[in-house]
PDB file of C-alpha atoms in Angstrom:
ATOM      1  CA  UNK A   1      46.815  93.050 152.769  1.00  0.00           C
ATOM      2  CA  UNK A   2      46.041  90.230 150.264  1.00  0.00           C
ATOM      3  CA  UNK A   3      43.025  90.754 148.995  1.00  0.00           C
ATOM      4  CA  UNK A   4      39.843  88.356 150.603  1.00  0.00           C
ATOM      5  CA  UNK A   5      38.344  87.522 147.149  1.00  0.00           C
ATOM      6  CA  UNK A   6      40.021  87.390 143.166  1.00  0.00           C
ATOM      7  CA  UNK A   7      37.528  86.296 140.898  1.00  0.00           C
ATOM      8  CA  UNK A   8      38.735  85.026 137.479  1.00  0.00           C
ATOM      9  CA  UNK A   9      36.430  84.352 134.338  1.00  0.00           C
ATOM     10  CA  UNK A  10      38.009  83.302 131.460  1.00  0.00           C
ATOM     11  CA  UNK A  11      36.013  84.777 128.688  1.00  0.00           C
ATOM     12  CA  UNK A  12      36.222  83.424 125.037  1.00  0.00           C
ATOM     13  CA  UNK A  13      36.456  86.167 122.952  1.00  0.00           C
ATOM     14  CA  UNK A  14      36.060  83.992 119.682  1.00  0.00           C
ATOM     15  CA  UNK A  15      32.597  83.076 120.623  1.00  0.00           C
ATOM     16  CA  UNK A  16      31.428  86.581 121.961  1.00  0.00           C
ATOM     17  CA  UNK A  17      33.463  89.089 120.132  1.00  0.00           C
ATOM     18  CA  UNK A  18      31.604  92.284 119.292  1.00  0.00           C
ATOM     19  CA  UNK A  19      32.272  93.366 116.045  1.00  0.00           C
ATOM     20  CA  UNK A  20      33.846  97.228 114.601  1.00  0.00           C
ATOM     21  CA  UNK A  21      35.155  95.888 110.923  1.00  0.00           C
ATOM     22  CA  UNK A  22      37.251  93.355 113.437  1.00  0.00           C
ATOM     23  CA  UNK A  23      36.767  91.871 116.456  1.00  0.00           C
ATOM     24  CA  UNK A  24      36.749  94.099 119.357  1.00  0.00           C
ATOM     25  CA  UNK A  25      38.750  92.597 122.553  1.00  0.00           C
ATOM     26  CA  UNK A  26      36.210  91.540 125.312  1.00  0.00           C
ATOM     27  CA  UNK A  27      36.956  93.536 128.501  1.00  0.00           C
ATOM     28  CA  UNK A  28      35.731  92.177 132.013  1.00  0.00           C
ATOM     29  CA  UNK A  29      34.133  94.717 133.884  1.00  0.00           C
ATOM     30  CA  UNK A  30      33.046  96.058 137.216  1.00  0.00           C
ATOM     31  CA  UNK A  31      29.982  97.229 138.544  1.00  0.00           C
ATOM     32  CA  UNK A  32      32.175 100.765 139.600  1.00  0.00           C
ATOM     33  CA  UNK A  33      35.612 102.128 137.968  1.00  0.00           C
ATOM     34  CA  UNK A  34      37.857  99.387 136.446  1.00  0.00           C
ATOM     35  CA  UNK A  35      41.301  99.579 135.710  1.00  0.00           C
ATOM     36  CA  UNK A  36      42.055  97.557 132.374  1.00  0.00           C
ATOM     37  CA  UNK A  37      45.867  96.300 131.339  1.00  0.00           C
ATOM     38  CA  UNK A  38      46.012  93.840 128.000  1.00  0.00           C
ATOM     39  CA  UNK A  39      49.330  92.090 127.492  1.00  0.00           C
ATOM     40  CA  UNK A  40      49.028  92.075 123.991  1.00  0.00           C
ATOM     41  CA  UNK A  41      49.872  88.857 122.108  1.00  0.00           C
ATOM     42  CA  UNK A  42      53.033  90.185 120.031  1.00  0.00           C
ATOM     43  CA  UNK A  43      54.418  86.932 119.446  1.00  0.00           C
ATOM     44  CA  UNK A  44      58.091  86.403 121.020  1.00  0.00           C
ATOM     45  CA  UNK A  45      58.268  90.515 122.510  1.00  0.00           C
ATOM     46  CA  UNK A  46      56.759  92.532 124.816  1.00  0.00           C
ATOM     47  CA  UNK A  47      53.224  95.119 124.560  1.00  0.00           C
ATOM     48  CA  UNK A  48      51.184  96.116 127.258  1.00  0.00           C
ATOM     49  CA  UNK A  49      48.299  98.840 127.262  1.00  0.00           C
ATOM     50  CA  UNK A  50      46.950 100.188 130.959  1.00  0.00           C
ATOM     51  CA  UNK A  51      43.382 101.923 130.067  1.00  0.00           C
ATOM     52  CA  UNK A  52      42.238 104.304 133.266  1.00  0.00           C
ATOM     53  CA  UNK A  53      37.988 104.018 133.762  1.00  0.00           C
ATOM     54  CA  UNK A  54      39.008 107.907 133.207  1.00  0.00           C
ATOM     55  CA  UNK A  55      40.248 107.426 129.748  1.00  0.00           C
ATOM     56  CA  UNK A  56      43.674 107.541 130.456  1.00  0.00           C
ATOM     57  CA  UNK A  57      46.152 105.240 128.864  1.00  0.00           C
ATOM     58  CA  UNK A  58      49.868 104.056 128.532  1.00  0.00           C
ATOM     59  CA  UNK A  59      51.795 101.990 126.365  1.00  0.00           C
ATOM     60  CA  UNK A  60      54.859  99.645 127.565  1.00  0.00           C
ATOM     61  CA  UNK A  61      56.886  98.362 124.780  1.00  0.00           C
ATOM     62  CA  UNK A  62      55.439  97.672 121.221  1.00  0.00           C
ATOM     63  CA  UNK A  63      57.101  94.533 120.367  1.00  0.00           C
ATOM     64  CA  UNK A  64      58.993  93.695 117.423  1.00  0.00           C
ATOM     65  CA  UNK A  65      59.246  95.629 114.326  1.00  0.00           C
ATOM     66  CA  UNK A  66      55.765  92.771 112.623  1.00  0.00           C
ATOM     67  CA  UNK A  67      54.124  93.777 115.740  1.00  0.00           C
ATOM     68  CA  UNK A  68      53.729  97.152 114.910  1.00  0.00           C
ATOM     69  CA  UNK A  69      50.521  97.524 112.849  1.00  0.00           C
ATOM     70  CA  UNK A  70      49.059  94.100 115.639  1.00  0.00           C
ATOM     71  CA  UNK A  71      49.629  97.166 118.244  1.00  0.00           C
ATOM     72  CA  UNK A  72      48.758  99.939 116.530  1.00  0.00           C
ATOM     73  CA  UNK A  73      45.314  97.700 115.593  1.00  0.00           C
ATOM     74  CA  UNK A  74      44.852  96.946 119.001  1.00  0.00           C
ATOM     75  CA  UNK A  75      44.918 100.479 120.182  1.00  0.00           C
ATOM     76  CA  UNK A  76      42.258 101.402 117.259  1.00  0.00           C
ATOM     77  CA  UNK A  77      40.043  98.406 118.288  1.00  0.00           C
ATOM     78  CA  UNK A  78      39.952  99.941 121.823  1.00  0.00           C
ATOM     79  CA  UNK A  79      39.016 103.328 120.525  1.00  0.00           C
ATOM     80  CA  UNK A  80      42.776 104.677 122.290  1.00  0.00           C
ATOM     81  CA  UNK A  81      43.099 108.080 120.058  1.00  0.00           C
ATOM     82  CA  UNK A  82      45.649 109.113 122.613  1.00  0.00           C
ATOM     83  CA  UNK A  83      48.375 107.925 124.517  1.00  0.00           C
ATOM     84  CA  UNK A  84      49.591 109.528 127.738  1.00  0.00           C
ATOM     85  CA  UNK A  85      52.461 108.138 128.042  1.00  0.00           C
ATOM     86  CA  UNK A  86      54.762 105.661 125.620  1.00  0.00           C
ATOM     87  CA  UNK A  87      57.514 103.248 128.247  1.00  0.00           C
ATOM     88  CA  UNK A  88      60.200 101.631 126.424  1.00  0.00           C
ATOM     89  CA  UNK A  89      61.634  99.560 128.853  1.00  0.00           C
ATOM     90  CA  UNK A  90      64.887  98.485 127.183  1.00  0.00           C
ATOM     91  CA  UNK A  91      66.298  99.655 123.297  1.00  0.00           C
ATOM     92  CA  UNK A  92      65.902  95.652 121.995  1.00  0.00           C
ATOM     93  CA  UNK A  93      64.040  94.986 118.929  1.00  0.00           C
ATOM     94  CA  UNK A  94      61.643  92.764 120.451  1.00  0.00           C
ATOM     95  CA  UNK A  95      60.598  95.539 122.768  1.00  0.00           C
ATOM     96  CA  UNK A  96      60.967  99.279 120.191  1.00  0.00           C
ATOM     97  CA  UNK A  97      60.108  97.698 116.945  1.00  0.00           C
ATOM     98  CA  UNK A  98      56.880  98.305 116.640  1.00  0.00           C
ATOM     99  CA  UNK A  99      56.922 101.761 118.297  1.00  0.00           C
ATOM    100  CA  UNK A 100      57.617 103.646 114.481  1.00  0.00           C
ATOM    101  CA  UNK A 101      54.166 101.945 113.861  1.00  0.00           C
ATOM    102  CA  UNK A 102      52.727 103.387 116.669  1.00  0.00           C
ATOM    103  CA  UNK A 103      53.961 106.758 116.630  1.00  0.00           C
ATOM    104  CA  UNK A 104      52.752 106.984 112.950  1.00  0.00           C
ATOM    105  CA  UNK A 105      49.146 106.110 114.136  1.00  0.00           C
ATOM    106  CA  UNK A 106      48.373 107.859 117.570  1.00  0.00           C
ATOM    107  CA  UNK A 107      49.349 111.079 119.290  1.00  0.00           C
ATOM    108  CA  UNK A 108      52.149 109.917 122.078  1.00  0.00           C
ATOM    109  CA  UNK A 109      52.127 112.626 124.828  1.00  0.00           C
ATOM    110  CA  UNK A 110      55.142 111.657 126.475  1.00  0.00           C
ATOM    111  CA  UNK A 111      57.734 109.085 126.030  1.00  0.00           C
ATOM    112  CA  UNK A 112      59.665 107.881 128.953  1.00  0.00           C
ATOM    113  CA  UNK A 113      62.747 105.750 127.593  1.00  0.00           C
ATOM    114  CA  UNK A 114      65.821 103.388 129.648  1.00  0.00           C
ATOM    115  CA  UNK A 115      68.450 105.877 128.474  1.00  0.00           C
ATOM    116  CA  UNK A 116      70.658 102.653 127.945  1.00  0.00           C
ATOM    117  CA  UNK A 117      72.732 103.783 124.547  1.00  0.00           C
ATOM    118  CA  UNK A 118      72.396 100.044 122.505  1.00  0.00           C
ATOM    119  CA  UNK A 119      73.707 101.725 119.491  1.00  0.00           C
ATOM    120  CA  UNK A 120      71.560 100.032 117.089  1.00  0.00           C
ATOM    121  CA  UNK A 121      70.093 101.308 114.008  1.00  0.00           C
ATOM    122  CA  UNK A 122      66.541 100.533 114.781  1.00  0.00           C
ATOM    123  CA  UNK A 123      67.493 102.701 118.512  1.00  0.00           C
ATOM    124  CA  UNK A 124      68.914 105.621 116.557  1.00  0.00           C
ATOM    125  CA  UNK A 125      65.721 105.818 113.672  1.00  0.00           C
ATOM    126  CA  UNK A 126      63.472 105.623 116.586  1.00  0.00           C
ATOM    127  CA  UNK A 127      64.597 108.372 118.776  1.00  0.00           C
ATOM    128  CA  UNK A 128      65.112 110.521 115.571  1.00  0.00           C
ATOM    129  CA  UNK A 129      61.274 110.104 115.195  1.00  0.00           C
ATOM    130  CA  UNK A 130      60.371 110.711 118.519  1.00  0.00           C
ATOM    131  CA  UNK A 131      62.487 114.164 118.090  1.00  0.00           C
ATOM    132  CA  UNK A 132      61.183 114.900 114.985  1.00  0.00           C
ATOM    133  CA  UNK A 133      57.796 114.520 116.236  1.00  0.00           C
ATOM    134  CA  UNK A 134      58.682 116.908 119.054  1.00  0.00           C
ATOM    135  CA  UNK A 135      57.326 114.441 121.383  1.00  0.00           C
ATOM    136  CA  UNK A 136      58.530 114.803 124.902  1.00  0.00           C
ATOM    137  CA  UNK A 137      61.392 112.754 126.001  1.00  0.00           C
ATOM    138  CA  UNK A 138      62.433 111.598 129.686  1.00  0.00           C
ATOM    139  CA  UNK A 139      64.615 109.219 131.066  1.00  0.00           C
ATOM    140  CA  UNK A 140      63.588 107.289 133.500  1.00  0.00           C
ATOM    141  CA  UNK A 141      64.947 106.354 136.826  1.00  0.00           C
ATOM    142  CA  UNK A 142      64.150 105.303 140.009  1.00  0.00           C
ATOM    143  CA  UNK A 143      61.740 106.925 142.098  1.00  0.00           C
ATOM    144  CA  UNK A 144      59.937 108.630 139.413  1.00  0.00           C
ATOM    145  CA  UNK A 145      56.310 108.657 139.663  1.00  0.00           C
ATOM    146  CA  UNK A 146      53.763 109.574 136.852  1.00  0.00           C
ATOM    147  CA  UNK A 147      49.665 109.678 137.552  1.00  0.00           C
ATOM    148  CA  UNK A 148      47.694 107.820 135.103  1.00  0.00           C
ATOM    149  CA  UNK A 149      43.905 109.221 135.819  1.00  0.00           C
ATOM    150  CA  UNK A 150      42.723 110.010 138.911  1.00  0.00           C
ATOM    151  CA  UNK A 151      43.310 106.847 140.301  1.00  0.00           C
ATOM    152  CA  UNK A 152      46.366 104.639 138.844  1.00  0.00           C
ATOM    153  CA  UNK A 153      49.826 105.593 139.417  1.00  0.00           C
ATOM    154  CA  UNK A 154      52.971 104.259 137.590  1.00  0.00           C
ATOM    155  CA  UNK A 155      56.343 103.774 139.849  1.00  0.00           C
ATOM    156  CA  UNK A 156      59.536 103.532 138.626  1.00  0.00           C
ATOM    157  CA  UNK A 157      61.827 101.053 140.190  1.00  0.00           C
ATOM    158  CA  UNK A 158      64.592 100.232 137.832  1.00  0.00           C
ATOM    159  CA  UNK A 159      66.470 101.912 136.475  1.00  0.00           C
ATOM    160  CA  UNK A 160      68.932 102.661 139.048  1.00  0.00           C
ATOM    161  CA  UNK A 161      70.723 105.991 138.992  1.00  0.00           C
ATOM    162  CA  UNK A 162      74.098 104.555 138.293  1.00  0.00           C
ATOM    163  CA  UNK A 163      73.353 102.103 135.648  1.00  0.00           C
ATOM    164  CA  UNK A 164      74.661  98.491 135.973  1.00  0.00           C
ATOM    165  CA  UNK A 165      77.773  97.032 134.424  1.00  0.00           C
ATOM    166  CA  UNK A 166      79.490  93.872 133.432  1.00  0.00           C
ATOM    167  CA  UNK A 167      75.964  91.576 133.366  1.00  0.00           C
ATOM    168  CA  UNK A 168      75.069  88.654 131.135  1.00  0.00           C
ATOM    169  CA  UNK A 169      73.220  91.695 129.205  1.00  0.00           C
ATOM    170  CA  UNK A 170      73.316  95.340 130.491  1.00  0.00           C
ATOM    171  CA  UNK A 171      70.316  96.323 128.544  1.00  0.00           C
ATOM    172  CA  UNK A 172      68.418  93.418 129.691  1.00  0.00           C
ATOM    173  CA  UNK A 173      69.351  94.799 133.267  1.00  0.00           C
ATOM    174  CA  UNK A 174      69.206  98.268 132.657  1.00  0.00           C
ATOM    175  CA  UNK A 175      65.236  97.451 131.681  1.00  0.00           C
ATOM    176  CA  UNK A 176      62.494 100.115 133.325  1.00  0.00           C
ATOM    177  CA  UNK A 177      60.681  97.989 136.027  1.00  0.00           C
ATOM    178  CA  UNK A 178      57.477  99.478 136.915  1.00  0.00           C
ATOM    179  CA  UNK A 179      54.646  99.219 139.297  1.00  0.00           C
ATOM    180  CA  UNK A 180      51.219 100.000 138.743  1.00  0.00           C
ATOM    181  CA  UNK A 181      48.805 100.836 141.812  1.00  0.00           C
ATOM    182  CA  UNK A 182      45.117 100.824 141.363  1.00  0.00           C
ATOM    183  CA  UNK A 183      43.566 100.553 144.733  1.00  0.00           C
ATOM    184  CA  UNK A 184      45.011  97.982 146.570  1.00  0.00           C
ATOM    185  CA  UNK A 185      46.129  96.091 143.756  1.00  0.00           C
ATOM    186  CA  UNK A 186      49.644  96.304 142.329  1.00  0.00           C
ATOM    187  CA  UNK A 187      51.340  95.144 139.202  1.00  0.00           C
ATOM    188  CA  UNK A 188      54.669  94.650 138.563  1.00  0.00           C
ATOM    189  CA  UNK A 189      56.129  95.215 134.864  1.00  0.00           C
ATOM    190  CA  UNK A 190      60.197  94.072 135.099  1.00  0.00           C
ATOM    191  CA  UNK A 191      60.717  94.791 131.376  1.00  0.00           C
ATOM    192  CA  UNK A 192      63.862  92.123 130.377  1.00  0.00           C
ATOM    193  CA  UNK A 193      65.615  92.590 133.889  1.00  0.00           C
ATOM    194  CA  UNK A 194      67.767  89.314 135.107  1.00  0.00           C
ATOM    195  CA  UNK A 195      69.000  87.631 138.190  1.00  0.00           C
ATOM    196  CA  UNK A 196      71.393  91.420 138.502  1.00  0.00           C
ATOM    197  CA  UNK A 197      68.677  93.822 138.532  1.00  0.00           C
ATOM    198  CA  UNK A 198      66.091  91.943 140.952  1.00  0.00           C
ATOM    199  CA  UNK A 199      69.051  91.532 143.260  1.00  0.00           C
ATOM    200  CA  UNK A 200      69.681  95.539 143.215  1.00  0.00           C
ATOM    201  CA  UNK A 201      65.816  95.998 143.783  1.00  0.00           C
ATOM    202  CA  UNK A 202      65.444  93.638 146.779  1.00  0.00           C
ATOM    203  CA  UNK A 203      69.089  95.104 147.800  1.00  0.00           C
ATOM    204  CA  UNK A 204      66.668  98.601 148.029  1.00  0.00           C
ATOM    205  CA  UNK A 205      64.369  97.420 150.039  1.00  0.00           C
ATOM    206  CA  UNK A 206      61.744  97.753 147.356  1.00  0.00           C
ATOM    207  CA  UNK A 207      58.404  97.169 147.806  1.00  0.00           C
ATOM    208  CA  UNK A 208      57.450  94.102 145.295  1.00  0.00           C
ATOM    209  CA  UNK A 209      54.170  92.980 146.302  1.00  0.00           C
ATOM    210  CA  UNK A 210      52.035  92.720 143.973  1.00  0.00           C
ATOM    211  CA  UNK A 211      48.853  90.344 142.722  1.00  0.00           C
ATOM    212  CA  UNK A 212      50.107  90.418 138.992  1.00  0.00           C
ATOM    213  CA  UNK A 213      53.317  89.877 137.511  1.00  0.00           C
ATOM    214  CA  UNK A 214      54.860  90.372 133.792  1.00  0.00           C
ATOM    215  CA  UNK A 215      57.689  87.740 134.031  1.00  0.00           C
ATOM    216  CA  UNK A 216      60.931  89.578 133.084  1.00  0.00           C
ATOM    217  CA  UNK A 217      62.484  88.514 130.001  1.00  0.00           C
ATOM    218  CA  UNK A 218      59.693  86.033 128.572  1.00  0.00           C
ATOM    219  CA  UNK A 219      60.399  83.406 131.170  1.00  0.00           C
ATOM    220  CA  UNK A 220      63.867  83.326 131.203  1.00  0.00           C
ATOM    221  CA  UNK A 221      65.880  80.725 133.430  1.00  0.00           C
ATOM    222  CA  UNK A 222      68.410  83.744 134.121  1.00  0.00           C
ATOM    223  CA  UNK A 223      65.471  85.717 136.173  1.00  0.00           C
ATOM    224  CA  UNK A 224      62.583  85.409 138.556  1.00  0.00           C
ATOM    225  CA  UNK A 225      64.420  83.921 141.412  1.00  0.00           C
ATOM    226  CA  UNK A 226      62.924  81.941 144.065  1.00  0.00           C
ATOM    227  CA  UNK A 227      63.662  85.003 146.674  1.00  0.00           C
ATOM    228  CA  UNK A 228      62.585  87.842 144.084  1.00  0.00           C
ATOM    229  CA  UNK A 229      58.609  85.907 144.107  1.00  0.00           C
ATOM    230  CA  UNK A 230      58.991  85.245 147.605  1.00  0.00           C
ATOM    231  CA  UNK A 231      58.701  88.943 148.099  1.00  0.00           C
ATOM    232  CA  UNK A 232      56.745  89.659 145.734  1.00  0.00           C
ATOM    233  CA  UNK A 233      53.900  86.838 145.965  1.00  0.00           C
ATOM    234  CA  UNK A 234      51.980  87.614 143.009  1.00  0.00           C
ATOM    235  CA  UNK A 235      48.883  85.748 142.743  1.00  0.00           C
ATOM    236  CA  UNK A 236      48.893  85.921 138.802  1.00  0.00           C
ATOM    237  CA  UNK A 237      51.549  85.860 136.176  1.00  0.00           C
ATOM    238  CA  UNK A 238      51.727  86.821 132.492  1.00  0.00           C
ATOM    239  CA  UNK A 239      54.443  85.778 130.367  1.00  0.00           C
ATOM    240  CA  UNK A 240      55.141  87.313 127.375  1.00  0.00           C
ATOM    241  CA  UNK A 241      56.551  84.811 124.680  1.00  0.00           C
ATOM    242  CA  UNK A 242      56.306  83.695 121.485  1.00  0.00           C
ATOM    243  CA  UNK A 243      54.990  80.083 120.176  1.00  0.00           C
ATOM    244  CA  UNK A 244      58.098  77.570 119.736  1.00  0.00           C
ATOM    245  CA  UNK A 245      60.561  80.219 119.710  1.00  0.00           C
ATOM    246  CA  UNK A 246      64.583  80.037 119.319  1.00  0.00           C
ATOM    247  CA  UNK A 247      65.218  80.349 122.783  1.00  0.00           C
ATOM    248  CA  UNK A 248      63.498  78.039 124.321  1.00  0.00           C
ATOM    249  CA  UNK A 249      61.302  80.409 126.833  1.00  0.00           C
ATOM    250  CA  UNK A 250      59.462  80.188 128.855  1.00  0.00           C
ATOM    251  CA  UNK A 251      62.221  77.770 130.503  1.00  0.00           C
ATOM    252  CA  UNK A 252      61.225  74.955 132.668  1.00  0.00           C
ATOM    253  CA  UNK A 253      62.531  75.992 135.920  1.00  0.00           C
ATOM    254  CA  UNK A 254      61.387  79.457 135.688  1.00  0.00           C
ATOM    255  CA  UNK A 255      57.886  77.419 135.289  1.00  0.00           C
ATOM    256  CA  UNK A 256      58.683  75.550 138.326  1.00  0.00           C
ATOM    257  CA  UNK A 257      59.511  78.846 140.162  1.00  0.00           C
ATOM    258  CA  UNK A 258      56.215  80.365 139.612  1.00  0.00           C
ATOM    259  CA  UNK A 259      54.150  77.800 140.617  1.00  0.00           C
ATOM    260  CA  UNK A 260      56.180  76.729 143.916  1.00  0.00           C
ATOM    261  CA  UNK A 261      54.992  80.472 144.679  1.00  0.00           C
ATOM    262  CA  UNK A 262      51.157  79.937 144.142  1.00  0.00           C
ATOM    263  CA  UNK A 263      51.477  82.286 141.031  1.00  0.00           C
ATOM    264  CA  UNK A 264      48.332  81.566 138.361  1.00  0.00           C
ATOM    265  CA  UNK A 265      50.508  81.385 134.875  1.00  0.00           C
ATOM    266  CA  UNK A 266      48.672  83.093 131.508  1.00  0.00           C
ATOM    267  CA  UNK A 267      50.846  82.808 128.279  1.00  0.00           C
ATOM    268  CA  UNK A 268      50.731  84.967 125.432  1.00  0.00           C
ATOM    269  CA  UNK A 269      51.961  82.120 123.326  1.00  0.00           C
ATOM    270  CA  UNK A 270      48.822  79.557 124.773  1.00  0.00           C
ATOM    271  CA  UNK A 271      46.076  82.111 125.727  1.00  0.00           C
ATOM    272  CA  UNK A 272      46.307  84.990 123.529  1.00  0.00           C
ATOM    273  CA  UNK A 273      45.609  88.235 124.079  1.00  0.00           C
ATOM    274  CA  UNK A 274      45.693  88.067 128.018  1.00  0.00           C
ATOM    275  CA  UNK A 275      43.613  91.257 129.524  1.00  0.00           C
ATOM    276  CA  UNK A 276      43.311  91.504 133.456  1.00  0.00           C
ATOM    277  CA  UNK A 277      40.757  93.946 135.024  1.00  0.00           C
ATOM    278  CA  UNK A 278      40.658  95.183 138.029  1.00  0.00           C
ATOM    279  CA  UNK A 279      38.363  97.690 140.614  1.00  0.00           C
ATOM    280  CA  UNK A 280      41.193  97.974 143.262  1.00  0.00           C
ATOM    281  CA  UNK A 281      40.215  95.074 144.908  1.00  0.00           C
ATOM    282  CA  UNK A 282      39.407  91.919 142.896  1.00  0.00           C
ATOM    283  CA  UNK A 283      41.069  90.871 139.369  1.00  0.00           C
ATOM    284  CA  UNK A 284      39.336  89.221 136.393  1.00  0.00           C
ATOM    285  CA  UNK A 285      41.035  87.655 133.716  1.00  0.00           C
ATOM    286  CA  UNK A 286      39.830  87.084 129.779  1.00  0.00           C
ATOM    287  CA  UNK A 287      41.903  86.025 127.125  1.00  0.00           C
ATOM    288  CA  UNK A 288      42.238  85.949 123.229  1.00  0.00           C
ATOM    289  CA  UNK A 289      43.327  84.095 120.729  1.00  0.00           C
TER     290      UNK A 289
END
């Protein structure tokens, strides 16, 4: 069920920042356990950091290759010596460039990767470090679950045993989509997938409710379909984008889209830093800039 009451309270980190040698990132809190998940402001990519109230965390994506040591500071800022587990949703640069960076700064327990082979040369020099590193290496698929804490669990949706073929952009579509319970609240993180993939997860019959949504591919017009939020009906949406970039994201009608469906829009490229907290039954936001 929907939950009766989401309280939001946009914070303004520039005027109450606490400071550690840099600003520390104001995080909403609950009276009891609180779940917190930044969408980190890595200009036109994709970083997001899930922090268990057990002192658990993950890493999706570390954006572009500049956004490394952004990342890598934000993790120190937040006092994350350790991550559980590393997700890189798809082999692009806007999405793996900054992982070198991060693996050169933090212990990585586990890295859970697409599998799609994009044959770059960034792809190649970051798996070699994740082998030489001896980190552990999975690919993901659907139907995987992983336990974040005591209380948050990460599901793989996407992707799909038998990978798809023939789209606009395979690795776009071959992107790990993810949801994150805490509670009663579920997030959904699509990665880069278009119009193909959410067709393949609402031809599963997966469940995609959930009160927050990363927009797949920074607000692309070629995903988020009208049918894809009508079953999902997130009451909050993050895109991921960078200010004035080449390709024109977020687009308009994918704009349009989210707010025919009630969705509450945050923007990296407008708020920041966007950081959502949650105690399994009501969400605050704060942003920063």
């Amino acid at each position: 069920m929907r939950k009766t009451l989401l309280v939001i309270s946009i914070i303004l980190a520039t005027a109450i920042g606490t400071w550690y040698g840099q600003r520390k990132p104001v995080m909403p809190e609950f009276a009891g356990p609180t779940l917190h998940i930044a969408f980190i402001d890595v200009g036109q990519g994709d970083s997001i950091l899930i922090q268990t109230p057990d002192g658990h965390a993950a890493l999706i994506d570390a954006g572009a290759s500049a956004a490394g040591p952004v990342v890598a500071g934000f993790l120190r800022r937040n006092r994350i010596y350790r991550l559980d587990l590393l997700i890189m949703t798809h082999p692009h640069a806007d999405h793996i460039g900054g992982v070198p960076e991060v693996l050169d700064s933090i212990q990585v327990n586990h890295v859970l990767d697409s599998g799609y082979a994009h044959g770059s040369g960034l792809q190649e020099r970051v798996l070699r470090q994740i082998a030489e590193q001896r980190i552990p290496y999975r690919i993901a698929s659907s139907g995987q679950t992983y336990q974040l804490g005591d209380r948050a669990q990460i599901k793989i949706l996407l992707p799909a045993p038998n990978p798809l073929t023939g789209t606009a952009s395979d690795a776009n579509n071959n992107s790990i989509a993810a949801r994150v319970s805490f509670g009663s609240v579920n997030i959904l993180l699509l990665g880069d997938v278009e119009f193909e993939a959410e067709g393949q997860l609402i031809a599963n019959n997966s469940d995609l409710r959930c009160d927050i949504i990363k927009v797949a591919h920074h607000g692309s017009s070629g995903s988020t379909s009208n049918e894809f939020l009508r079953l999902a009906k997130p009451a909050y949406a993050v895109i991921s984008v960078g200010a004035d970039n080449d390709y024109g994201h977020p687009h308009r009608e994918t704009i349009r889209r989210l707010r025919a469906a009630g969705a509450r829009i945050f923007r990296t490229d407008e708020n920041g830093t966007v950081i959502m907290a949650t105690d399994g039954r009501e969400i605050r936001v704060s942003s920063q800039r």
